[in-house]
Amino acid sequence: MGRPTDPSSTPAPVGTTAEPGLIPDLIARIPWPRWALITVAAAAGVLIVSCLLCVCCCCRRHGRKKPRDKVAVGLGSARSSTTTHLVQPEVGNVESNPGGPQQWGRLQLSLQYDSGSQQIRVGLKQAVDLRARGPGDTADPYACVSLSTQPGHRHETKAHRGTLNPVFDETCCFRIPPAELPQTTLQVRLLDSRCFSQHEPLGELSLPLGAIDLRHVLELWHQLGPPGTTKAEQTGELCFSLQYVPGSGRLTVVVLEARGLSPGLAEPYVKVQLMLNQRKWKRRKTSARKSTATPYFNEAFTFLVPFSQIQSVDLVLAVWARGLRLRNAPVGKVVLGARASGQPLQHWADMLAHARRPVTQWHRLQPPRDVDQALALQPRLHLPLPGS
């Protein structure tokens, strides 16, 4: 009884912790090589770490759901008020103009009436945010100004290349008695200039002069409306090319074709006339074309104009035809030169700027009486010459 017991022979009591040598003994009893055990342990460790990371991520997402719900509820009322604000301007646009007034741009112009000379001065300043109707996102806009009581008298500005925000900075005058002001409407049409096709309308402005106080100089912005569907010209259009060689003084005019003429006209032809210092100088004409409102001519005429006289020359192209009275009469005219305006002036300037190269363009025919009056009244402009 007094003999001490052998600790190594005594089994470990149940419920007590294992001794430090138990795990190595278990590893030694597994019939696997050591490298296999290490691999299994590493894989188990990676799996445990992955599971812990997934649990942490799920806990974080679950913890963020409640604040997100609160924010969503808070933004619900804001979204409702914003929607009301965005819808309201659209309703206003529909009520004011189905096409939307902002889509056609704005025009800045000035008005001044001189009761002594009975003339109204219309100053075309600039236009912004025009809408390109053709291919591409740009246009070559110009403006055409007229009065409702004087349909044959109008003013065209210079075309501005490749812009939807042209700066015109031009002024035109119309003679109108004070008694006609209440019944007169100022009409401004903006068009896209095109060399080989019909000019595309960009927008219009109709301003009743009777509703405006013309005792003071006015300079205001106006919204442009959608372009009208009626044809602006009833006299037709004429297409021709110009070429000038400064060294030899050869001015070549090629009359190509006309379109939009009245169907009641017979045997239309074109007269080409040069005027020097407001006097008739040289004249040529094409052959007549029978039974057509779209005659094709393709006839060339060459004039010798010295370089020293090119600033003093006016070129007049007139379409003539036999009307219902069986008598030849001018249908419409186009005048080009330093005293022209609008598209004709631009065409003449392009010819001088691009010497030796033909420049082709369509022109709307003007009433013959207006052209004849313009040749006697318009001051001559000094255009830059090639090499100057």
mmCIF file of C-alpha atoms in Angstrom:
data_model
loop_
_atom_site.group_PDB
_atom_site.id
_atom_site.type_symbol
_atom_site.label_atom_id
_atom_site.label_comp_id
_atom_site.label_asym_id
_atom_site.label_seq_id
_atom_site.Cartn_x
_atom_site.Cartn_y
_atom_site.Cartn_z
ATOM 1 C CA MET A 1 0.000 0.000 0.000
ATOM 2 C CA GLY A 2 2.914 2.295 0.637
ATOM 3 C CA ARG A 3 4.231 1.518 -2.887
ATOM 4 C CA PRO A 4 3.894 4.455 -5.165
ATOM 5 C CA THR A 5 1.911 4.106 -8.347
ATOM 6 C CA ASP A 6 3.451 4.471 -11.857
ATOM 7 C CA PRO A 7 2.065 7.523 -13.505
ATOM 8 C CA SER A 8 2.620 6.185 -17.018
ATOM 9 C CA SER A 9 0.548 3.037 -16.344
ATOM 10 C CA THR A 10 -2.392 4.884 -14.854
ATOM 11 C CA PRO A 11 -5.087 5.891 -17.444
ATOM 12 C CA ALA A 12 -6.261 9.498 -17.571
ATOM 13 C CA PRO A 13 -9.458 10.102 -15.690
ATOM 14 C CA VAL A 14 -12.596 10.802 -17.706
ATOM 15 C CA GLY A 15 -13.532 14.533 -18.228
ATOM 16 C CA THR A 16 -9.969 15.797 -17.722
ATOM 17 C CA THR A 17 -7.892 17.653 -20.341
ATOM 18 C CA ALA A 18 -5.584 15.747 -22.629
ATOM 19 C CA GLU A 19 -1.896 15.691 -21.990
ATOM 20 C CA PRO A 20 0.544 17.533 -24.266
ATOM 21 C CA GLY A 21 1.695 14.346 -26.020
ATOM 22 C CA LEU A 22 -1.767 13.240 -27.149
ATOM 23 C CA ILE A 23 -1.911 15.122 -30.546
ATOM 24 C CA PRO A 24 1.516 13.871 -31.685
ATOM 25 C CA ASP A 25 0.439 10.353 -30.777
ATOM 26 C CA LEU A 26 -2.724 10.715 -32.879
ATOM 27 C CA ILE A 27 -0.716 12.044 -35.805
ATOM 28 C CA ALA A 28 1.727 9.186 -35.460
ATOM 29 C CA ARG A 29 -1.135 6.650 -35.598
ATOM 30 C CA ILE A 30 -2.511 8.048 -38.963
ATOM 31 C CA PRO A 31 -0.991 5.982 -41.789
ATOM 32 C CA TRP A 32 -0.369 9.080 -44.082
ATOM 33 C CA PRO A 33 2.948 10.656 -44.975
ATOM 34 C CA ARG A 34 3.822 13.908 -43.270
ATOM 35 C CA TRP A 35 3.509 16.043 -46.468
ATOM 36 C CA ALA A 36 -0.049 14.829 -47.008
ATOM 37 C CA LEU A 37 -1.051 15.833 -43.504
ATOM 38 C CA ILE A 38 0.453 19.291 -43.975
ATOM 39 C CA THR A 39 -1.454 19.739 -47.230
ATOM 40 C CA VAL A 40 -4.766 18.731 -45.660
ATOM 41 C CA ALA A 41 -4.175 21.073 -42.733
ATOM 42 C CA ALA A 42 -3.382 23.994 -45.044
ATOM 43 C CA ALA A 43 -6.497 23.355 -47.155
ATOM 44 C CA ALA A 44 -8.633 23.183 -44.027
ATOM 45 C CA GLY A 45 -7.152 26.467 -42.827
ATOM 46 C CA VAL A 46 -7.881 28.187 -46.122
ATOM 47 C CA LEU A 47 -11.454 26.883 -46.062
ATOM 48 C CA ILE A 48 -12.013 28.129 -42.534
ATOM 49 C CA VAL A 49 -10.605 31.587 -43.345
ATOM 50 C CA SER A 50 -12.821 31.827 -46.460
ATOM 51 C CA CYS A 51 -15.898 30.940 -44.466
ATOM 52 C CA LEU A 52 -15.060 33.581 -41.878
ATOM 53 C CA LEU A 53 -14.625 36.249 -44.563
ATOM 54 C CA CYS A 54 -17.972 35.342 -46.126
ATOM 55 C CA VAL A 55 -19.694 35.589 -42.773
ATOM 56 C CA CYS A 56 -18.130 39.003 -42.131
ATOM 57 C CA CYS A 57 -19.239 40.310 -45.534
ATOM 58 C CA CYS A 58 -22.789 39.096 -45.047
ATOM 59 C CA CYS A 59 -22.906 40.762 -41.656
ATOM 60 C CA ARG A 60 -21.737 44.068 -43.093
ATOM 61 C CA ARG A 61 -24.291 43.989 -45.902
ATOM 62 C CA HIS A 62 -27.035 43.128 -43.511
ATOM 63 C CA GLY A 63 -25.956 45.999 -41.294
ATOM 64 C CA ARG A 64 -26.137 48.478 -44.195
ATOM 65 C CA LYS A 65 -29.640 47.555 -45.349
ATOM 66 C CA LYS A 66 -31.412 49.536 -42.677
ATOM 67 C CA PRO A 67 -29.641 52.860 -43.384
ATOM 68 C CA ARG A 68 -30.182 52.367 -47.130
ATOM 69 C CA ASP A 69 -33.878 51.832 -46.584
ATOM 70 C CA LYS A 70 -34.016 55.027 -44.596
ATOM 71 C CA VAL A 71 -32.232 56.971 -47.307
ATOM 72 C CA ALA A 72 -34.525 55.546 -49.993
ATOM 73 C CA VAL A 73 -37.549 56.648 -48.026
ATOM 74 C CA GLY A 74 -36.026 60.092 -47.608
ATOM 75 C CA LEU A 75 -35.364 60.458 -51.350
ATOM 76 C CA GLY A 76 -38.852 59.368 -52.275
ATOM 77 C CA SER A 77 -40.359 62.743 -51.470
ATOM 78 C CA ALA A 78 -37.497 64.558 -53.194
ATOM 79 C CA ARG A 79 -37.966 62.493 -56.344
ATOM 80 C CA SER A 80 -41.654 63.324 -56.320
ATOM 81 C CA SER A 81 -41.063 67.082 -56.145
ATOM 82 C CA THR A 82 -38.343 66.948 -58.825
ATOM 83 C CA THR A 83 -40.629 65.087 -61.205
ATOM 84 C CA THR A 84 -43.290 67.731 -60.805
ATOM 85 C CA HIS A 85 -40.737 70.446 -61.588
ATOM 86 C CA LEU A 86 -39.576 68.708 -64.783
ATOM 87 C CA VAL A 87 -43.039 68.001 -66.096
ATOM 88 C CA GLN A 88 -44.316 71.540 -65.642
ATOM 89 C CA PRO A 89 -42.154 73.222 -68.347
ATOM 90 C CA GLU A 90 -43.126 70.554 -70.863
ATOM 91 C CA VAL A 91 -46.816 71.237 -70.240
ATOM 92 C CA GLY A 92 -46.150 74.940 -70.704
ATOM 93 C CA ASN A 93 -44.390 74.346 -73.987
ATOM 94 C CA VAL A 94 -47.236 72.237 -75.297
ATOM 95 C CA GLU A 95 -49.738 74.920 -74.435
ATOM 96 C CA SER A 96 -47.711 77.740 -76.003
ATOM 97 C CA ASN A 97 -46.384 76.050 -79.140
ATOM 98 C CA PRO A 98 -46.567 72.389 -80.149
ATOM 99 C CA GLY A 99 -43.170 72.653 -81.817
ATOM 100 C CA GLY A 100 -41.482 74.134 -78.762
ATOM 101 C CA PRO A 101 -40.266 77.745 -79.156
ATOM 102 C CA GLN A 102 -36.803 76.909 -77.891
ATOM 103 C CA GLN A 103 -36.188 74.499 -80.759
ATOM 104 C CA TRP A 104 -35.962 77.224 -83.407
ATOM 105 C CA GLY A 105 -33.620 79.621 -81.645
ATOM 106 C CA ARG A 106 -33.758 83.335 -80.886
ATOM 107 C CA LEU A 107 -33.116 86.505 -82.886
ATOM 108 C CA GLN A 108 -31.869 89.869 -81.675
ATOM 109 C CA LEU A 109 -32.884 92.902 -83.699
ATOM 110 C CA SER A 110 -33.345 96.648 -83.298
ATOM 111 C CA LEU A 111 -36.095 98.911 -84.651
ATOM 112 C CA GLN A 112 -36.043 102.669 -85.231
ATOM 113 C CA TYR A 113 -38.624 104.751 -87.090
ATOM 114 C CA ASP A 114 -37.817 108.174 -88.509
ATOM 115 C CA SER A 115 -41.049 110.087 -88.991
ATOM 116 C CA GLY A 116 -39.298 112.797 -91.023
ATOM 117 C CA SER A 117 -38.065 110.478 -93.787
ATOM 118 C CA GLN A 118 -40.861 107.955 -93.118
ATOM 119 C CA GLN A 119 -38.359 105.133 -92.941
ATOM 120 C CA ILE A 120 -38.001 102.270 -90.509
ATOM 121 C CA ARG A 121 -34.513 100.972 -89.810
ATOM 122 C CA VAL A 122 -34.287 97.281 -89.005
ATOM 123 C CA GLY A 123 -31.014 96.205 -87.429
ATOM 124 C CA LEU A 124 -30.288 92.487 -87.526
ATOM 125 C CA LYS A 125 -27.835 91.797 -84.718
ATOM 126 C CA GLN A 126 -27.450 88.059 -84.217
ATOM 127 C CA ALA A 127 -29.228 84.728 -83.801
ATOM 128 C CA VAL A 128 -28.488 81.949 -81.332
ATOM 129 C CA ASP A 129 -29.422 78.290 -80.887
ATOM 130 C CA LEU A 130 -30.673 77.758 -84.420
ATOM 131 C CA ARG A 131 -31.778 74.265 -85.354
ATOM 132 C CA ALA A 132 -29.979 72.486 -88.186
ATOM 133 C CA ARG A 133 -32.572 70.721 -90.315
ATOM 134 C CA GLY A 134 -30.238 69.106 -92.846
ATOM 135 C CA PRO A 135 -27.537 66.461 -92.410
ATOM 136 C CA GLY A 136 -24.941 67.351 -89.819
ATOM 137 C CA ASP A 137 -25.109 69.667 -86.838
ATOM 138 C CA THR A 138 -24.365 72.947 -88.597
ATOM 139 C CA ALA A 139 -25.776 75.311 -91.235
ATOM 140 C CA ASP A 140 -24.958 78.363 -93.364
ATOM 141 C CA PRO A 141 -27.681 80.722 -92.129
ATOM 142 C CA TYR A 142 -28.737 84.057 -93.538
ATOM 143 C CA ALA A 143 -31.744 86.310 -92.901
ATOM 144 C CA CYS A 144 -34.373 87.686 -95.250
ATOM 145 C CA VAL A 145 -36.319 90.766 -94.055
ATOM 146 C CA SER A 146 -39.522 92.070 -95.628
ATOM 147 C CA LEU A 147 -42.749 93.899 -94.831
ATOM 148 C CA SER A 148 -46.222 92.473 -95.331
ATOM 149 C CA THR A 149 -47.335 95.587 -97.227
ATOM 150 C CA GLN A 150 -44.300 95.453 -99.555
ATOM 151 C CA PRO A 151 -43.896 91.807 -100.594
ATOM 152 C CA GLY A 152 -41.574 92.594 -103.494
ATOM 153 C CA HIS A 153 -39.108 94.603 -101.412
ATOM 154 C CA ARG A 154 -36.818 92.637 -99.114
ATOM 155 C CA HIS A 155 -33.283 92.585 -97.770
ATOM 156 C CA GLU A 156 -31.009 89.553 -97.506
ATOM 157 C CA THR A 157 -27.985 89.387 -95.243
ATOM 158 C CA LYS A 158 -24.689 87.719 -95.927
ATOM 159 C CA ALA A 159 -24.564 83.963 -95.302
ATOM 160 C CA HIS A 160 -22.403 82.799 -92.393
ATOM 161 C CA ARG A 161 -20.648 79.505 -92.971
ATOM 162 C CA GLY A 162 -20.798 76.592 -90.551
ATOM 163 C CA THR A 163 -22.531 78.088 -87.527
ATOM 164 C CA LEU A 164 -25.832 77.958 -85.652
ATOM 165 C CA ASN A 165 -25.093 81.268 -83.862
ATOM 166 C CA PRO A 166 -24.566 83.794 -86.674
ATOM 167 C CA VAL A 167 -23.686 87.436 -86.010
ATOM 168 C CA PHE A 168 -25.270 89.467 -88.820
ATOM 169 C CA ASP A 169 -24.683 93.079 -87.733
ATOM 170 C CA GLU A 170 -26.533 94.482 -90.769
ATOM 171 C CA THR A 171 -29.102 97.245 -91.131
ATOM 172 C CA CYS A 172 -31.790 97.741 -93.784
ATOM 173 C CA CYS A 173 -34.367 100.478 -94.362
ATOM 174 C CA PHE A 174 -37.959 100.401 -95.584
ATOM 175 C CA ARG A 175 -40.012 103.429 -96.560
ATOM 176 C CA ILE A 176 -43.460 103.267 -94.973
ATOM 177 C CA PRO A 177 -45.935 106.085 -94.193
ATOM 178 C CA PRO A 178 -47.066 106.427 -90.577
ATOM 179 C CA ALA A 179 -50.659 105.613 -91.578
ATOM 180 C CA GLU A 180 -49.584 102.128 -92.778
ATOM 181 C CA LEU A 181 -47.678 101.162 -89.631
ATOM 182 C CA PRO A 182 -50.677 99.654 -87.749
ATOM 183 C CA GLN A 183 -51.454 97.309 -90.667
ATOM 184 C CA THR A 184 -47.836 96.324 -91.363
ATOM 185 C CA THR A 185 -46.052 93.228 -90.081
ATOM 186 C CA LEU A 186 -42.282 92.856 -90.090
ATOM 187 C CA GLN A 187 -41.305 89.420 -91.374
ATOM 188 C CA VAL A 188 -37.875 87.880 -90.818
ATOM 189 C CA ARG A 189 -37.032 84.473 -92.266
ATOM 190 C CA LEU A 190 -33.836 82.600 -91.485
ATOM 191 C CA LEU A 191 -32.675 80.156 -94.134
ATOM 192 C CA ASP A 192 -29.835 77.713 -94.653
ATOM 193 C CA SER A 193 -27.859 78.610 -97.769
ATOM 194 C CA ARG A 194 -27.128 75.690 -100.086
ATOM 195 C CA CYS A 195 -25.231 75.886 -103.348
ATOM 196 C CA PHE A 196 -26.834 73.016 -105.270
ATOM 197 C CA SER A 197 -30.253 72.576 -103.665
ATOM 198 C CA GLN A 198 -33.172 74.620 -102.420
ATOM 199 C CA HIS A 199 -32.441 76.788 -99.409
ATOM 200 C CA GLU A 200 -33.817 75.206 -96.245
ATOM 201 C CA PRO A 201 -35.880 77.440 -93.877
ATOM 202 C CA LEU A 202 -34.630 77.510 -90.278
ATOM 203 C CA GLY A 203 -37.173 79.730 -88.541
ATOM 204 C CA GLU A 204 -39.451 82.752 -88.871
ATOM 205 C CA LEU A 205 -40.444 85.849 -86.943
ATOM 206 C CA SER A 206 -43.603 87.917 -87.534
ATOM 207 C CA LEU A 207 -43.679 91.197 -85.633
ATOM 208 C CA PRO A 208 -46.777 93.466 -85.945
ATOM 209 C CA LEU A 209 -45.509 97.038 -86.016
ATOM 210 C CA GLY A 210 -48.814 98.393 -84.735
ATOM 211 C CA ALA A 211 -48.216 96.743 -81.352
ATOM 212 C CA ILE A 212 -44.763 98.317 -80.892
ATOM 213 C CA ASP A 213 -43.901 101.769 -79.603
ATOM 214 C CA LEU A 214 -41.592 103.049 -82.344
ATOM 215 C CA ARG A 215 -40.993 106.418 -80.724
ATOM 216 C CA HIS A 216 -37.837 105.007 -79.171
ATOM 217 C CA VAL A 217 -35.046 102.800 -80.447
ATOM 218 C CA LEU A 218 -35.835 99.210 -79.498
ATOM 219 C CA GLU A 219 -33.321 96.376 -79.266
ATOM 220 C CA LEU A 220 -34.883 93.116 -78.085
ATOM 221 C CA TRP A 221 -34.558 89.350 -78.310
ATOM 222 C CA HIS A 222 -37.383 87.460 -80.005
ATOM 223 C CA GLN A 223 -38.213 83.772 -80.137
ATOM 224 C CA LEU A 224 -38.238 82.295 -83.617
ATOM 225 C CA GLY A 225 -41.202 80.221 -84.671
ATOM 226 C CA PRO A 226 -41.282 77.185 -86.947
ATOM 227 C CA PRO A 227 -40.722 77.895 -90.628
ATOM 228 C CA GLY A 228 -43.815 78.272 -92.782
ATOM 229 C CA THR A 229 -44.974 75.634 -95.193
ATOM 230 C CA THR A 230 -45.767 78.008 -98.063
ATOM 231 C CA LYS A 231 -43.206 78.660 -100.751
ATOM 232 C CA ALA A 232 -41.493 81.979 -100.304
ATOM 233 C CA GLU A 233 -40.779 82.572 -103.958
ATOM 234 C CA GLN A 234 -43.185 82.460 -106.895
ATOM 235 C CA THR A 235 -40.784 83.829 -109.528
ATOM 236 C CA GLY A 236 -38.425 80.854 -109.442
ATOM 237 C CA GLU A 237 -34.687 80.311 -109.046
ATOM 238 C CA LEU A 238 -31.674 80.447 -111.330
ATOM 239 C CA CYS A 239 -28.421 78.479 -111.072
ATOM 240 C CA PHE A 240 -25.198 79.754 -112.649
ATOM 241 C CA SER A 241 -21.459 79.791 -112.043
ATOM 242 C CA LEU A 242 -18.950 82.663 -112.056
ATOM 243 C CA GLN A 243 -15.233 82.602 -112.794
ATOM 244 C CA TYR A 244 -12.829 85.513 -113.017
ATOM 245 C CA VAL A 245 -9.166 85.471 -114.103
ATOM 246 C CA PRO A 246 -7.501 88.728 -112.960
ATOM 247 C CA GLY A 247 -4.495 88.396 -115.278
ATOM 248 C CA SER A 248 -6.468 88.241 -118.529
ATOM 249 C CA GLY A 249 -9.619 89.974 -117.235
ATOM 250 C CA ARG A 250 -11.856 87.112 -118.404
ATOM 251 C CA LEU A 251 -15.207 86.922 -116.615
ATOM 252 C CA THR A 252 -17.010 83.678 -117.463
ATOM 253 C CA VAL A 253 -20.702 83.223 -116.676
ATOM 254 C CA VAL A 254 -22.184 79.741 -117.155
ATOM 255 C CA VAL A 255 -25.985 79.723 -117.057
ATOM 256 C CA LEU A 256 -26.929 76.210 -115.947
ATOM 257 C CA GLU A 257 -30.652 75.866 -115.244
ATOM 258 C CA ALA A 258 -33.775 77.418 -113.739
ATOM 259 C CA ARG A 259 -36.592 75.973 -111.659
ATOM 260 C CA GLY A 260 -39.851 76.992 -110.057
ATOM 261 C CA LEU A 261 -40.953 79.146 -112.977
ATOM 262 C CA SER A 262 -44.636 79.699 -113.606
ATOM 263 C CA PRO A 263 -46.138 76.938 -115.780
ATOM 264 C CA GLY A 264 -47.955 79.570 -117.845
ATOM 265 C CA LEU A 265 -44.689 80.958 -119.254
ATOM 266 C CA ALA A 266 -43.505 79.888 -122.688
ATOM 267 C CA GLU A 267 -40.002 79.726 -124.176
ATOM 268 C CA PRO A 268 -37.986 81.025 -121.213
ATOM 269 C CA TYR A 269 -34.452 82.260 -121.787
ATOM 270 C CA VAL A 270 -31.805 84.179 -119.819
ATOM 271 C CA LYS A 271 -30.295 87.565 -120.589
ATOM 272 C CA VAL A 272 -26.808 88.254 -119.211
ATOM 273 C CA GLN A 273 -25.932 91.923 -119.028
ATOM 274 C CA LEU A 274 -22.896 93.844 -117.800
ATOM 275 C CA MET A 275 -23.296 97.393 -116.509
ATOM 276 C CA LEU A 276 -20.351 99.754 -116.097
ATOM 277 C CA ASN A 277 -20.853 102.785 -113.873
ATOM 278 C CA GLN A 278 -24.648 102.248 -113.957
ATOM 279 C CA ARG A 279 -24.744 102.173 -117.760
ATOM 280 C CA LYS A 280 -25.450 99.208 -120.008
ATOM 281 C CA TRP A 281 -22.204 97.871 -121.380
ATOM 282 C CA LYS A 282 -22.381 94.314 -122.773
ATOM 283 C CA ARG A 283 -25.257 91.909 -123.294
ATOM 284 C CA ARG A 284 -25.679 88.247 -124.226
ATOM 285 C CA LYS A 285 -28.557 85.804 -124.025
ATOM 286 C CA THR A 286 -29.195 82.058 -124.068
ATOM 287 C CA SER A 287 -31.385 80.161 -126.476
ATOM 288 C CA ALA A 288 -35.032 79.667 -125.531
ATOM 289 C CA ARG A 289 -36.384 76.430 -124.078
ATOM 290 C CA LYS A 290 -39.906 75.439 -125.026
ATOM 291 C CA SER A 291 -42.731 74.120 -122.846
ATOM 292 C CA THR A 292 -40.912 73.728 -119.533
ATOM 293 C CA ALA A 293 -40.898 75.382 -116.129
ATOM 294 C CA THR A 294 -37.448 73.917 -115.349
ATOM 295 C CA PRO A 295 -35.308 74.805 -118.379
ATOM 296 C CA TYR A 296 -31.753 73.498 -118.625
ATOM 297 C CA PHE A 297 -29.377 75.820 -120.513
ATOM 298 C CA ASN A 298 -25.715 75.012 -119.754
ATOM 299 C CA GLU A 299 -24.450 77.910 -121.873
ATOM 300 C CA ALA A 300 -21.259 79.849 -121.162
ATOM 301 C CA PHE A 301 -20.504 83.521 -121.865
ATOM 302 C CA THR A 302 -17.158 85.242 -121.514
ATOM 303 C CA PHE A 303 -16.671 88.973 -121.011
ATOM 304 C CA LEU A 304 -13.428 90.912 -120.937
ATOM 305 C CA VAL A 305 -13.422 93.028 -117.781
ATOM 306 C CA PRO A 306 -10.101 94.663 -116.889
ATOM 307 C CA PHE A 307 -8.946 94.228 -113.330
ATOM 308 C CA SER A 308 -9.130 97.992 -112.803
ATOM 309 C CA GLN A 309 -12.868 98.011 -113.648
ATOM 310 C CA ILE A 310 -14.075 94.941 -111.753
ATOM 311 C CA GLN A 311 -15.227 97.106 -108.822
ATOM 312 C CA SER A 312 -17.354 99.263 -111.123
ATOM 313 C CA VAL A 313 -19.191 96.420 -112.863
ATOM 314 C CA ASP A 314 -22.690 95.117 -112.135
ATOM 315 C CA LEU A 315 -23.724 91.734 -113.517
ATOM 316 C CA VAL A 316 -27.458 91.323 -114.143
ATOM 317 C CA LEU A 317 -29.052 87.990 -115.067
ATOM 318 C CA ALA A 318 -32.700 88.151 -116.072
ATOM 319 C CA VAL A 319 -35.096 85.344 -116.969
ATOM 320 C CA TRP A 320 -37.365 86.336 -119.828
ATOM 321 C CA ALA A 321 -40.372 84.478 -121.223
ATOM 322 C CA ARG A 322 -43.451 84.970 -123.348
ATOM 323 C CA GLY A 323 -46.464 85.335 -121.115
ATOM 324 C CA LEU A 324 -50.205 85.187 -121.631
ATOM 325 C CA ARG A 325 -50.162 88.371 -123.703
ATOM 326 C CA LEU A 326 -47.768 86.748 -126.219
ATOM 327 C CA ARG A 327 -45.130 89.338 -125.429
ATOM 328 C CA ASN A 328 -41.688 88.732 -123.972
ATOM 329 C CA ALA A 329 -41.277 90.199 -120.508
ATOM 330 C CA PRO A 330 -38.787 89.753 -117.636
ATOM 331 C CA VAL A 331 -39.877 87.190 -115.075
ATOM 332 C CA GLY A 332 -37.206 87.929 -112.491
ATOM 333 C CA LYS A 333 -33.700 89.278 -112.137
ATOM 334 C CA VAL A 334 -30.559 88.743 -110.086
ATOM 335 C CA VAL A 335 -27.929 91.451 -109.719
ATOM 336 C CA LEU A 336 -24.368 90.724 -108.615
ATOM 337 C CA GLY A 337 -21.516 93.088 -107.917
ATOM 338 C CA ALA A 338 -20.263 95.513 -105.318
ATOM 339 C CA ARG A 339 -23.738 97.084 -104.970
ATOM 340 C CA ALA A 340 -25.566 93.802 -104.438
ATOM 341 C CA SER A 341 -26.633 92.409 -101.062
ATOM 342 C CA GLY A 342 -27.249 89.069 -99.431
ATOM 343 C CA GLN A 343 -26.541 85.923 -101.425
ATOM 344 C CA PRO A 344 -25.622 87.694 -104.697
ATOM 345 C CA LEU A 345 -23.035 89.824 -102.896
ATOM 346 C CA GLN A 346 -21.621 86.732 -101.218
ATOM 347 C CA HIS A 347 -21.401 84.907 -104.560
ATOM 348 C CA TRP A 348 -19.561 87.844 -106.139
ATOM 349 C CA ALA A 349 -17.158 88.078 -103.192
ATOM 350 C CA ASP A 350 -16.454 84.333 -103.375
ATOM 351 C CA MET A 351 -15.640 84.689 -107.078
ATOM 352 C CA LEU A 352 -13.096 87.419 -106.324
ATOM 353 C CA ALA A 353 -11.626 85.537 -103.381
ATOM 354 C CA HIS A 354 -11.202 82.305 -105.391
ATOM 355 C CA ALA A 355 -9.778 83.587 -108.656
ATOM 356 C CA ARG A 356 -9.573 81.192 -111.629
ATOM 357 C CA ARG A 357 -12.038 78.797 -109.963
ATOM 358 C CA PRO A 358 -15.720 78.592 -110.944
ATOM 359 C CA VAL A 359 -18.174 79.202 -108.103
ATOM 360 C CA THR A 360 -21.701 77.817 -108.590
ATOM 361 C CA GLN A 361 -24.810 78.786 -106.645
ATOM 362 C CA TRP A 362 -28.611 78.972 -106.839
ATOM 363 C CA HIS A 363 -30.268 82.389 -106.606
ATOM 364 C CA ARG A 364 -33.878 83.354 -106.081
ATOM 365 C CA LEU A 365 -35.198 85.660 -108.764
ATOM 366 C CA GLN A 366 -36.170 89.128 -107.601
ATOM 367 C CA PRO A 367 -38.968 91.257 -109.063
ATOM 368 C CA PRO A 368 -37.540 93.202 -112.034
ATOM 369 C CA ARG A 369 -38.772 96.563 -110.757
ATOM 370 C CA ASP A 370 -37.059 96.090 -107.395
ATOM 371 C CA VAL A 371 -33.765 95.188 -109.066
ATOM 372 C CA ASP A 372 -33.933 98.225 -111.329
ATOM 373 C CA GLN A 373 -34.569 100.480 -108.347
ATOM 374 C CA ALA A 374 -31.771 98.858 -106.353
ATOM 375 C CA LEU A 375 -29.266 99.490 -109.129
ATOM 376 C CA ALA A 376 -30.012 103.204 -108.897
ATOM 377 C CA LEU A 377 -30.213 103.521 -105.085
ATOM 378 C CA GLN A 378 -27.773 101.115 -103.483
ATOM 379 C CA PRO A 379 -24.317 102.512 -102.618
ATOM 380 C CA ARG A 380 -21.304 100.653 -103.941
ATOM 381 C CA LEU A 381 -19.223 98.588 -101.498
ATOM 382 C CA HIS A 382 -15.464 98.195 -101.687
ATOM 383 C CA LEU A 383 -14.700 94.474 -101.831
ATOM 384 C CA PRO A 384 -11.231 92.977 -101.320
ATOM 385 C CA LEU A 385 -9.569 92.037 -104.592
ATOM 386 C CA PRO A 386 -7.276 89.064 -105.260
ATOM 387 C CA GLY A 387 -3.723 89.884 -104.250
ATOM 388 C CA SER A 388 -4.686 93.089 -102.441
#
